[in-house]
Tab-separated table of C-alpha atoms and ligand atoms in Angstrom:
chain	number	residue	atom	x	y	z
A	26	MET	CA	0.000	0.000	0.000
A	27	VAL	CA	1.196	3.528	-0.685
A	28	PRO	CA	1.987	5.778	2.262
A	29	THR	CA	-0.828	8.092	3.189
A	30	VAL	CA	-0.960	11.645	4.420
A	31	PRO	CA	-1.085	11.495	8.202
A	32	ALA	CA	-4.363	12.692	9.654
A	33	THR	CA	-3.281	15.307	12.166
A	34	THR	CA	-6.796	16.291	13.204
A	35	ALA	CA	-10.193	14.608	13.325
A	36	PRO	CA	-10.908	12.226	10.435
A	37	ARG	CA	-11.857	14.174	7.339
A	38	ARG	CA	-14.261	13.221	4.671
A	39	SER	CA	-14.724	14.318	1.118
A	40	TYR	CA	-17.976	16.154	0.455
A	41	LEU	CA	-17.917	14.962	-3.174
A	42	SER	CA	-21.504	14.428	-4.313
A	43	HIS	CA	-21.623	13.928	-8.092
A	44	LEU	CA	-20.238	14.849	-11.495
A	45	GLU	CA	-21.870	17.524	-13.603
A	46	CYS	CA	-21.592	18.679	-17.202
A	47	PRO	CA	-20.977	22.436	-17.386
A	48	ARG	CA	-22.354	22.506	-20.952
A	49	CYS	CA	-25.629	20.517	-20.889
A	50	GLY	CA	-26.208	20.119	-17.146
A	51	GLU	CA	-26.172	16.290	-17.168
A	52	ARG	CA	-25.486	14.773	-13.719
A	53	LEU	CA	-23.592	11.532	-13.179
A	54	GLY	CA	-22.671	9.482	-10.141
A	55	ALA	CA	-19.065	10.047	-9.115
A	56	ASP	CA	-18.140	6.584	-7.954
A	57	ARG	CA	-17.319	4.906	-11.245
A	58	PRO	CA	-14.454	5.893	-13.555
A	59	ALA	CA	-15.770	8.586	-15.921
A	60	ASN	CA	-14.440	10.463	-18.921
A	61	VAL	CA	-16.383	13.168	-20.775
A	62	CYS	CA	-20.142	13.856	-20.923
A	63	GLY	CA	-22.239	12.353	-23.721
A	64	CYS	CA	-22.297	15.865	-25.248
A	65	GLY	CA	-18.486	15.858	-25.429
A	66	SER	CA	-17.870	18.383	-22.658
A	67	PRO	CA	-15.506	17.777	-19.738
A	68	LEU	CA	-17.242	16.782	-16.493
A	69	LEU	CA	-16.727	18.701	-13.263
A	70	CYS	CA	-16.852	17.430	-9.666
A	71	ARG	CA	-19.572	18.847	-7.460
A	72	TYR	CA	-19.543	18.810	-3.675
A	73	ASP	CA	-22.206	19.176	-1.016
A	74	LEU	CA	-20.960	22.654	-0.193
A	75	ASP	CA	-23.818	23.445	2.203
A	76	ALA	CA	-22.790	20.539	4.390
A	77	ALA	CA	-19.132	21.468	3.975
A	78	ARG	CA	-19.918	25.062	4.949
A	79	ALA	CA	-21.516	23.819	8.178
A	80	GLY	CA	-18.823	21.232	8.872
A	81	LEU	CA	-15.639	23.056	7.966
A	82	HIS	CA	-14.541	26.546	8.945
A	83	ARG	CA	-11.573	27.968	7.054
A	84	ASP	CA	-9.718	28.543	10.332
A	85	ALA	CA	-9.647	24.764	10.847
A	86	LEU	CA	-7.109	24.562	8.012
A	87	ALA	CA	-4.403	26.429	9.900
A	88	GLY	CA	-2.645	23.504	11.554
A	89	ARG	CA	-2.835	21.126	8.630
A	90	PRO	CA	0.086	19.674	6.646
A	91	GLY	CA	1.722	21.891	4.033
A	92	ASN	CA	0.441	20.104	0.950
A	93	LEU	CA	-2.707	20.224	-1.139
A	94	TRP	CA	-4.398	17.483	0.902
A	95	ARG	CA	-5.097	20.136	3.528
A	96	TYR	CA	-8.248	20.748	1.433
A	97	ALA	CA	-9.348	17.092	1.628
A	98	GLU	CA	-13.017	17.938	2.188
A	99	VAL	CA	-13.233	19.609	-1.212
A	100	LEU	CA	-11.117	17.009	-2.998
A	101	PRO	CA	-12.641	13.904	-4.594
A	102	VAL	CA	-10.653	11.159	-2.829
A	103	ARG	CA	-12.891	9.569	-0.210
A	104	ASP	CA	-10.495	7.079	1.386
A	105	PRO	CA	-7.308	8.559	2.896
A	106	ALA	CA	-5.609	5.221	2.190
A	107	ALA	CA	-5.982	5.887	-1.554
A	108	VAL	CA	-3.998	9.144	-1.425
A	109	VAL	CA	-0.862	8.960	-3.574
A	110	THR	CA	1.424	11.798	-2.576
A	111	LEU	CA	4.937	13.067	-3.167
A	112	GLY	CA	4.335	16.228	-1.115
A	113	GLU	CA	2.655	18.381	-3.779
A	114	GLY	CA	1.147	21.808	-3.223
A	115	TRP	CA	1.391	24.588	-0.614
A	116	THR	CA	3.995	26.281	-2.796
A	117	PRO	CA	5.517	29.657	-1.918
A	118	LEU	CA	3.726	32.908	-2.693
A	119	LEU	CA	6.572	35.391	-3.103
A	120	PRO	CA	6.490	39.197	-3.355
A	121	LEU	CA	8.413	40.600	-6.347
A	122	PRO	CA	9.285	44.095	-5.105
A	123	ARG	CA	12.240	44.801	-7.375
A	124	LEU	CA	10.608	43.560	-10.563
A	125	GLY	CA	7.360	45.222	-9.510
A	126	ARG	CA	9.083	48.619	-9.192
A	127	ARG	CA	10.518	48.178	-12.637
A	128	PHE	CA	7.098	47.356	-14.121
A	129	GLY	CA	5.299	50.062	-12.106
A	130	LEU	CA	3.358	47.426	-10.142
A	131	ASP	CA	3.635	48.061	-6.395
A	132	ASP	CA	2.058	44.791	-5.340
A	133	LEU	CA	3.343	42.072	-7.666
A	134	TRP	CA	3.539	38.428	-6.523
A	135	LEU	CA	4.762	35.075	-7.799
A	136	LYS	CA	3.020	31.820	-6.947
A	137	ASP	CA	5.946	29.486	-7.512
A	138	GLU	CA	4.809	26.082	-8.692
A	139	GLY	CA	8.369	25.138	-9.562
A	140	CYS	CA	8.718	23.801	-6.014
A	141	ASN	CA	6.358	20.897	-6.692
A	142	PRO	CA	7.507	17.289	-7.154
A	143	THR	CA	8.628	16.871	-10.817
A	144	GLY	CA	9.142	20.644	-10.926
A	145	THR	CA	5.749	21.799	-12.206
A	146	PHE	CA	2.140	22.274	-11.116
A	147	LYS	CA	1.257	19.187	-13.166
A	148	ALA	CA	2.072	17.316	-9.940
A	149	ARG	CA	-1.147	18.654	-8.397
A	150	GLY	CA	-3.322	17.235	-11.143
A	151	ALA	CA	-1.409	13.971	-11.241
A	152	ALA	CA	-1.586	13.455	-7.458
A	153	VAL	CA	-5.362	13.820	-7.338
A	154	GLY	CA	-6.015	12.144	-10.696
A	155	VAL	CA	-3.894	9.094	-9.916
A	156	SER	CA	-5.243	8.826	-6.356
A	157	ARG	CA	-8.825	8.876	-7.575
A	158	ALA	CA	-8.066	6.367	-10.363
A	159	LEU	CA	-6.585	4.050	-7.745
A	160	GLU	CA	-9.582	4.518	-5.493
A	161	LEU	CA	-12.021	3.702	-8.320
A	162	GLY	CA	-10.160	0.508	-9.194
A	163	VAL	CA	-8.574	1.658	-12.470
A	164	ALA	CA	-5.837	-0.835	-13.386
A	165	ALA	CA	-3.846	1.099	-16.029
A	166	LEU	CA	-3.626	4.601	-17.482
A	167	ARG	CA	-2.934	6.148	-20.892
A	168	MET	CA	-2.428	9.769	-21.914
A	169	PRO	CA	-1.001	12.161	-24.480
A	170	THR	CA	1.087	15.055	-23.146
A	171	ALA	CA	3.021	18.115	-24.262
A	172	GLY	CA	5.657	16.951	-21.758
A	173	ASN	CA	5.310	17.964	-18.115
A	174	ALA	CA	2.021	16.165	-17.491
A	175	GLY	CA	3.625	12.971	-18.776
A	176	GLY	CA	6.524	13.399	-16.366
A	177	ALA	CA	4.228	14.077	-13.426
A	178	TRP	CA	1.744	11.304	-14.155
A	179	ALA	CA	4.618	8.866	-14.702
A	180	ALA	CA	5.963	9.664	-11.228
A	181	TYR	CA	2.597	9.361	-9.470
A	182	ALA	CA	1.619	6.249	-11.448
A	183	ALA	CA	4.906	4.682	-10.348
A	184	ARG	CA	4.173	5.559	-6.741
A	185	ALA	CA	0.682	4.086	-7.060
A	186	GLY	CA	1.987	0.964	-8.793
A	187	LEU	CA	-0.177	1.665	-11.855
A	188	PRO	CA	1.099	1.094	-15.407
A	189	LEU	CA	0.971	4.170	-17.670
A	190	VAL	CA	1.288	4.539	-21.434
A	191	VAL	CA	2.326	8.060	-22.413
A	192	VAL	CA	2.847	9.629	-25.866
A	193	MET	CA	4.492	13.038	-26.349
A	194	PRO	CA	5.945	15.134	-29.180
A	195	GLN	CA	9.384	14.050	-30.320
A	196	ASP	CA	10.615	17.570	-29.636
A	197	ALA	CA	9.162	17.787	-26.118
A	198	PRO	CA	11.834	19.069	-23.694
A	199	ALA	CA	14.517	16.410	-23.145
A	200	ILE	CA	13.810	16.298	-19.421
A	201	ASN	CA	10.174	15.320	-20.066
A	202	ARG	CA	11.139	12.442	-22.334
A	203	ARG	CA	13.620	11.181	-19.770
A	204	GLU	CA	11.653	11.669	-16.571
A	205	ALA	CA	8.813	9.570	-18.002
A	206	VAL	CA	11.271	6.799	-18.887
A	207	VAL	CA	13.113	6.980	-15.559
A	208	THR	CA	9.885	6.573	-13.587
A	209	GLY	CA	8.941	3.541	-15.641
A	210	ALA	CA	6.151	4.788	-17.904
A	211	ASP	CA	5.715	3.026	-21.240
A	212	THR	CA	6.827	6.114	-23.195
A	213	TYR	CA	6.545	6.917	-26.928
A	214	LEU	CA	7.417	9.940	-29.045
A	215	VAL	CA	5.586	11.174	-32.129
A	216	ASP	CA	6.772	13.435	-34.915
A	217	GLY	CA	3.955	15.905	-34.242
A	218	LEU	CA	2.072	17.829	-31.552
A	219	ILE	CA	0.065	16.840	-28.474
A	220	SER	CA	-2.979	16.611	-30.763
A	221	ASP	CA	-1.196	13.913	-32.822
A	222	ALA	CA	-0.196	12.141	-29.612
A	223	GLY	CA	-3.849	12.299	-28.572
A	224	ALA	CA	-4.986	10.579	-31.767
A	225	ILE	CA	-2.485	7.750	-31.212
A	226	VAL	CA	-3.549	7.329	-27.586
A	227	ALA	CA	-7.222	7.256	-28.664
A	228	ARG	CA	-6.486	4.503	-31.226
A	229	TYR	CA	-4.626	2.546	-28.553
A	230	GLY	CA	-7.684	2.919	-26.312
A	231	ALA	CA	-9.791	1.000	-28.817
A	232	ARG	CA	-7.806	-2.160	-28.036
A	233	SER	CA	-6.751	-1.514	-24.442
A	234	THR	CA	-8.612	-1.183	-21.167
A	235	ALA	CA	-6.176	1.484	-19.949
A	236	PHE	CA	-8.102	4.475	-18.609
A	237	ASP	CA	-7.943	7.693	-20.664
A	238	ALA	CA	-6.342	10.332	-18.425
A	239	ALA	CA	-5.877	13.025	-21.102
A	240	THR	CA	-6.372	16.681	-20.121
A	241	LEU	CA	-10.014	17.230	-19.058
A	242	ARG	CA	-10.992	13.769	-20.328
A	243	GLU	CA	-11.244	12.713	-16.711
A	244	PRO	CA	-12.723	14.970	-14.023
A	245	TYR	CA	-10.089	14.733	-11.283
A	246	ARG	CA	-6.921	16.328	-12.617
A	247	ILE	CA	-8.637	19.718	-12.449
A	248	GLU	CA	-9.484	19.100	-8.784
A	249	GLY	CA	-5.779	18.929	-8.025
A	250	LYS	CA	-5.072	22.083	-9.983
A	251	LYS	CA	-7.891	24.061	-8.383
A	252	THR	CA	-6.011	23.929	-5.086
A	253	MET	CA	-3.815	26.736	-6.453
A	254	GLY	CA	-6.886	28.963	-6.057
A	255	TYR	CA	-7.482	27.790	-2.493
A	256	GLU	CA	-3.840	28.378	-1.622
A	257	ILE	CA	-3.692	31.881	-3.094
A	258	ALA	CA	-6.726	32.852	-0.995
A	259	GLU	CA	-5.454	31.210	2.182
A	260	GLN	CA	-1.889	32.515	1.811
A	261	PHE	CA	-3.230	36.069	1.425
A	262	GLY	CA	-5.305	35.643	4.617
A	263	TRP	CA	-8.518	35.183	2.558
A	264	GLU	CA	-8.113	38.596	0.895
A	265	LEU	CA	-8.218	38.035	-2.838
A	266	PRO	CA	-5.746	39.680	-5.224
A	267	ASP	CA	-7.010	41.927	-8.033
A	268	ALA	CA	-5.749	39.673	-10.798
A	269	ILE	CA	-4.166	36.291	-11.467
A	270	ILE	CA	-2.159	35.793	-14.659
A	271	TYR	CA	-2.054	32.257	-15.971
A	272	PRO	CA	-0.099	30.774	-18.906
A	273	ALA	CA	-2.663	28.556	-20.623
A	274	GLY	CA	-2.230	25.474	-22.750
A	275	GLY	CA	-5.211	23.219	-22.097
A	276	GLY	CA	-6.393	25.772	-19.539
A	277	VAL	CA	-6.985	23.313	-16.708
A	278	GLY	CA	-5.288	25.481	-14.124
A	279	ILE	CA	-7.329	28.592	-14.887
A	280	ILE	CA	-10.619	26.674	-14.994
A	281	GLY	CA	-9.581	25.097	-11.706
A	282	ILE	CA	-8.815	28.440	-10.048
A	283	TRP	CA	-12.161	29.807	-11.250
A	284	LYS	CA	-13.909	26.740	-9.830
A	285	ALA	CA	-12.074	27.195	-6.532
A	286	LEU	CA	-13.300	30.805	-6.327
A	287	GLN	CA	-16.906	29.661	-6.804
A	288	GLU	CA	-16.508	26.930	-4.200
A	289	MET	CA	-14.853	29.183	-1.637
A	290	GLU	CA	-17.702	31.692	-2.046
A	291	ALA	CA	-20.252	28.936	-1.449
A	292	LEU	CA	-18.255	27.839	1.598
A	293	GLY	CA	-18.349	31.386	2.967
A	294	TRP	CA	-14.538	31.527	2.952
A	295	ILE	CA	-14.188	34.519	0.600
A	296	HIS	CA	-16.300	37.555	-0.217
A	297	GLY	CA	-16.284	40.477	-2.590
A	298	ARG	CA	-15.006	40.920	-6.093
A	299	ARG	CA	-13.310	37.965	-7.766
A	300	PRO	CA	-9.803	38.469	-9.131
A	301	ARG	CA	-9.652	39.187	-12.847
A	302	LEU	CA	-8.431	36.011	-14.501
A	303	VAL	CA	-5.915	36.697	-17.255
A	304	VAL	CA	-4.836	34.109	-19.815
A	305	VAL	CA	-1.513	34.395	-21.604
A	306	GLN	CA	-0.411	32.340	-24.588
A	307	ALA	CA	2.524	32.448	-26.994
A	308	GLU	CA	2.291	34.274	-30.345
A	309	GLY	CA	3.045	30.966	-32.077
A	310	CYS	CA	0.064	29.185	-30.512
A	311	ARG	CA	-2.744	31.496	-29.443
A	312	PRO	CA	-6.092	29.808	-30.078
A	313	LEU	CA	-7.659	31.032	-26.814
A	314	VAL	CA	-6.455	34.594	-27.308
A	315	ASP	CA	-7.876	34.680	-30.826
A	316	ALA	CA	-11.215	33.332	-29.633
A	317	PHE	CA	-11.291	35.914	-26.853
A	318	GLU	CA	-10.544	38.741	-29.289
A	319	ARG	CA	-13.192	37.522	-31.750
A	320	GLY	CA	-15.784	37.333	-28.975
A	321	ALA	CA	-16.203	33.621	-29.741
A	322	ASP	CA	-17.389	30.999	-27.244
A	323	ALA	CA	-14.893	28.383	-28.429
A	324	SER	CA	-11.476	28.310	-30.090
A	325	GLU	CA	-10.391	27.125	-33.533
A	326	PHE	CA	-7.636	24.517	-33.999
A	327	TRP	CA	-4.371	26.497	-34.236
A	328	GLN	CA	-2.384	25.444	-37.307
A	329	GLY	CA	1.399	25.074	-37.076
A	330	ALA	CA	1.678	25.635	-33.328
A	331	ALA	CA	5.248	26.636	-32.442
A	332	THR	CA	6.727	28.142	-29.279
A	333	LEU	CA	9.614	27.364	-26.983
A	334	ALA	CA	7.101	27.378	-24.116
A	335	ALA	CA	6.289	23.701	-24.696
A	336	GLY	CA	3.451	23.619	-22.155
A	337	LEU	CA	1.595	26.256	-24.176
A	338	ARG	CA	1.809	24.306	-27.435
A	339	VAL	CA	-1.789	23.088	-27.328
A	340	PRO	CA	-3.554	23.855	-30.635
A	341	LYS	CA	-7.073	23.118	-29.360
A	342	ALA	CA	-8.242	22.732	-25.768
A	343	LEU	CA	-11.250	20.589	-24.825
A	344	GLY	CA	-12.159	23.076	-22.100
A	345	ASP	CA	-11.703	26.199	-24.259
A	346	PHE	CA	-15.287	27.373	-23.637
A	347	LEU	CA	-14.718	27.200	-19.881
A	348	VAL	CA	-11.477	29.182	-20.090
A	349	LEU	CA	-13.242	31.884	-22.103
A	350	ARG	CA	-16.119	31.986	-19.613
A	351	ALA	CA	-13.706	32.285	-16.683
A	352	VAL	CA	-11.860	35.172	-18.315
A	353	ARG	CA	-15.005	37.061	-19.371
A	354	GLU	CA	-16.998	36.556	-16.179
A	355	THR	CA	-14.168	37.913	-14.037
A	356	GLY	CA	-13.426	40.924	-16.248
A	357	GLY	CA	-10.080	39.453	-17.228
A	358	THR	CA	-8.374	39.388	-20.592
A	359	ALA	CA	-6.301	37.198	-22.896
A	360	LEU	CA	-3.070	38.156	-24.616
A	361	ALA	CA	-0.171	36.586	-26.453
A	362	VAL	CA	3.536	37.314	-25.997
A	363	SER	CA	6.452	36.465	-28.279
A	364	ASP	CA	9.166	33.908	-27.578
A	365	ALA	CA	11.657	36.796	-27.431
A	366	GLU	CA	9.618	38.474	-24.682
A	367	ILE	CA	9.473	35.138	-22.847
A	368	VAL	CA	13.244	34.725	-22.895
A	369	ASP	CA	13.745	38.347	-21.800
A	370	ALA	CA	11.280	37.977	-18.936
A	371	MET	CA	12.936	34.763	-17.784
A	372	GLY	CA	16.329	36.429	-17.539
A	373	LEU	CA	14.941	39.573	-15.939
A	374	LEU	CA	13.052	37.716	-13.202
A	375	ALA	CA	16.069	35.533	-12.472
A	376	ARG	CA	18.404	38.517	-12.112
A	377	GLN	CA	15.981	40.798	-10.288
A	378	GLU	CA	14.391	38.322	-7.911
A	379	GLY	CA	16.445	35.122	-7.966
A	380	ALA	CA	13.628	33.053	-9.404
A	381	TRP	CA	14.485	30.963	-12.459
A	382	VAL	CA	11.082	30.186	-13.884
A	383	CYS	CA	9.951	28.063	-16.808
A	384	PRO	CA	9.201	29.789	-20.143
A	385	GLU	CA	5.457	29.422	-19.528
A	386	GLY	CA	5.774	31.285	-16.217
A	387	ALA	CA	7.997	33.852	-17.933
A	388	ALA	CA	5.171	34.453	-20.442
A	389	ALA	CA	2.950	35.418	-17.516
A	390	VAL	CA	5.640	37.789	-16.216
A	391	ALA	CA	5.878	39.431	-19.646
A	392	ALA	CA	2.086	39.757	-19.675
A	393	ALA	CA	2.135	41.563	-16.316
A	394	GLN	CA	4.491	44.151	-17.743
A	395	ARG	CA	2.404	44.613	-20.893
A	396	LEU	CA	-0.867	44.954	-18.985
A	397	ARG	CA	0.613	47.590	-16.686
A	398	ALA	CA	1.987	49.509	-19.665
A	399	SER	CA	-1.409	49.386	-21.409
A	400	GLY	CA	-3.189	50.637	-18.290
A	401	PHE	CA	-5.178	47.424	-17.814
A	402	PHE	CA	-3.549	47.224	-14.362
A	403	GLY	CA	-3.216	50.185	-12.056
A	404	ALA	CA	-0.026	50.770	-10.059
A	405	ARG	CA	-1.586	49.548	-6.827
A	406	ASP	CA	-3.337	46.452	-8.158
A	407	ARG	CA	-2.336	43.283	-6.378
A	408	VAL	CA	-1.286	41.014	-9.242
A	409	VAL	CA	-0.300	37.353	-8.909
A	410	VAL	CA	1.778	35.769	-11.642
A	411	LEU	CA	1.462	32.024	-11.734
A	412	ASN	CA	4.797	30.400	-12.418
A	413	THR	CA	3.816	26.916	-13.507
A	414	GLY	CA	7.263	25.292	-13.294
A	415	THR	CA	10.937	25.606	-12.555
A	416	GLY	CA	13.445	26.926	-15.070
A	417	LEU	CA	15.717	24.067	-14.019
A	418	LYS	CA	13.707	21.811	-16.327
A	419	TYR	CA	14.700	23.917	-19.364
A	420	PRO	CA	18.511	24.260	-19.205
A	421	GLU	CA	18.676	24.169	-23.013
A	422	LEU	CA	17.089	27.639	-23.106
A	423	VAL	CA	20.143	29.176	-21.469
A	424	THR	CA	23.129	29.225	-23.752
A	425	ALA	CA	25.394	31.668	-21.942
A	426	ASP	CA	28.450	29.988	-20.442
A	427	PRO	CA	30.767	31.760	-18.020
A	428	PRO	CA	34.318	32.576	-19.150
A	429	VAL	CA	36.974	29.954	-18.448
A	430	LEU	CA	40.062	30.996	-16.483
A	431	ALA	CA	43.482	29.450	-16.898
A	432	ARG	CA	44.499	27.513	-13.770
A	433	ASP	CA	46.800	30.364	-12.804
A	434	GLY	CA	44.339	32.930	-14.153
A	435	GLU	CA	42.943	36.042	-12.440
A	436	ILE	CA	39.437	37.394	-12.188
A	437	PRO	CA	39.351	40.461	-14.453
A	438	GLY	CA	39.383	43.805	-12.676
A	439	ALA	CA	39.511	42.296	-9.196
B	506	LIG	C1	0.958	22.194	-18.872
B	506	LIG	C2	1.668	23.426	-18.599
B	506	LIG	C3	1.053	24.681	-18.723
B	506	LIG	C4	-0.347	24.851	-19.230
B	506	LIG	O1	-1.249	24.277	-18.328
B	506	LIG	P1	-2.753	23.994	-18.719
B	506	LIG	O2	-3.419	23.636	-17.461
B	506	LIG	O3	-2.726	22.903	-19.730
B	506	LIG	O4	-3.267	25.252	-19.323
B	506	LIG	C5	1.777	25.801	-18.350
B	506	LIG	N1	3.046	25.704	-17.898
B	506	LIG	C6	3.672	24.523	-17.783
B	506	LIG	C7	5.081	24.497	-17.284
B	506	LIG	C8	3.011	23.344	-18.119
B	506	LIG	O5	3.648	22.183	-17.993
B	507	LIG	ZN1	-22.981	17.472	-21.392
């Protein structure tokens, strides 16, 4: 059996009640493995939030362990023995005073997901998704990935003792290809994008019983990612920021944060105006931004997707309509930045604040600067940039090498 999170307080239970389709309203029982709704939409977990509101005060969270399982009541895993954990969540929320001054943002923050197991926030989704699969008796998993999800799910599947088949683009970051292999996933590369990997995984599904764990094709990954929203609120003492900037590929994290805001309101944990949710994509793959600008409810498949921010290379997201709703309903916006801006922002943040973030997180930093310059943000707005992963996973993006000294050499000018 896998180790479980120690219960430090009274036994906790999940208030999970059912699954619901956000498009057609269909309701399904939550205690069998499920993929998408009959109408093709992702399914979302619903909880008995009235009972949770009566049974759980936010102050009760204070003494709990520093990982995402502190929110067990609003997570879908019912049996603590099914929890598969590597210590994910409860990541640092860091002020960025020096960078903020430079951008003209007095209250700029970084939620640093690079501190998660496997180095990205994909660990949150994998921890909850794999735990729930284990709990529901799933015997094997399959998924396409742009890279980091494959690495994370491979690690958690290994910890759960579940076999996993994963397919990713041939040019996914080297670390993603290797971390999946190292942790024992049955790993394949395709000369194409995540959408091509998805087609291969779907064909494999026709002759395999392995459960389809692709982005938003099962309802539990998003439950892990929504805990970023809970943490931002709790770490700010339940005072919400004015905006959260999120680098979106499939958009699971932003839909999850939006869902967390709705749940926390129903729980009576937060009040007042919701943060504006801002989506950033790369110029070379901007289907959500285009849809937002056109006023459309859904995105078009983006042809020829290309960006060095591999996690953003998702030409069409299953949950696009939910991302667009989240952005519009909160008065947010969507914008695209260039790869050059991403690389600049990565270097700037590293030098100014000591944080070496992934290119996706750097895109969100670049967006903060742009939105201040355009007047979308005021100087005193509290803005949170979500850094989705550590820059340590992308060493190939840094080409500068320090000068070599002769053994009897001297440091210049010293
Ligand atoms: C997957 C990924 C993203 C995009 O996340 P979605 O939830 O698919 O929008 C952003 N950054 C990194 C580092 C990722 O791995
Ligand atoms: Zn439906």
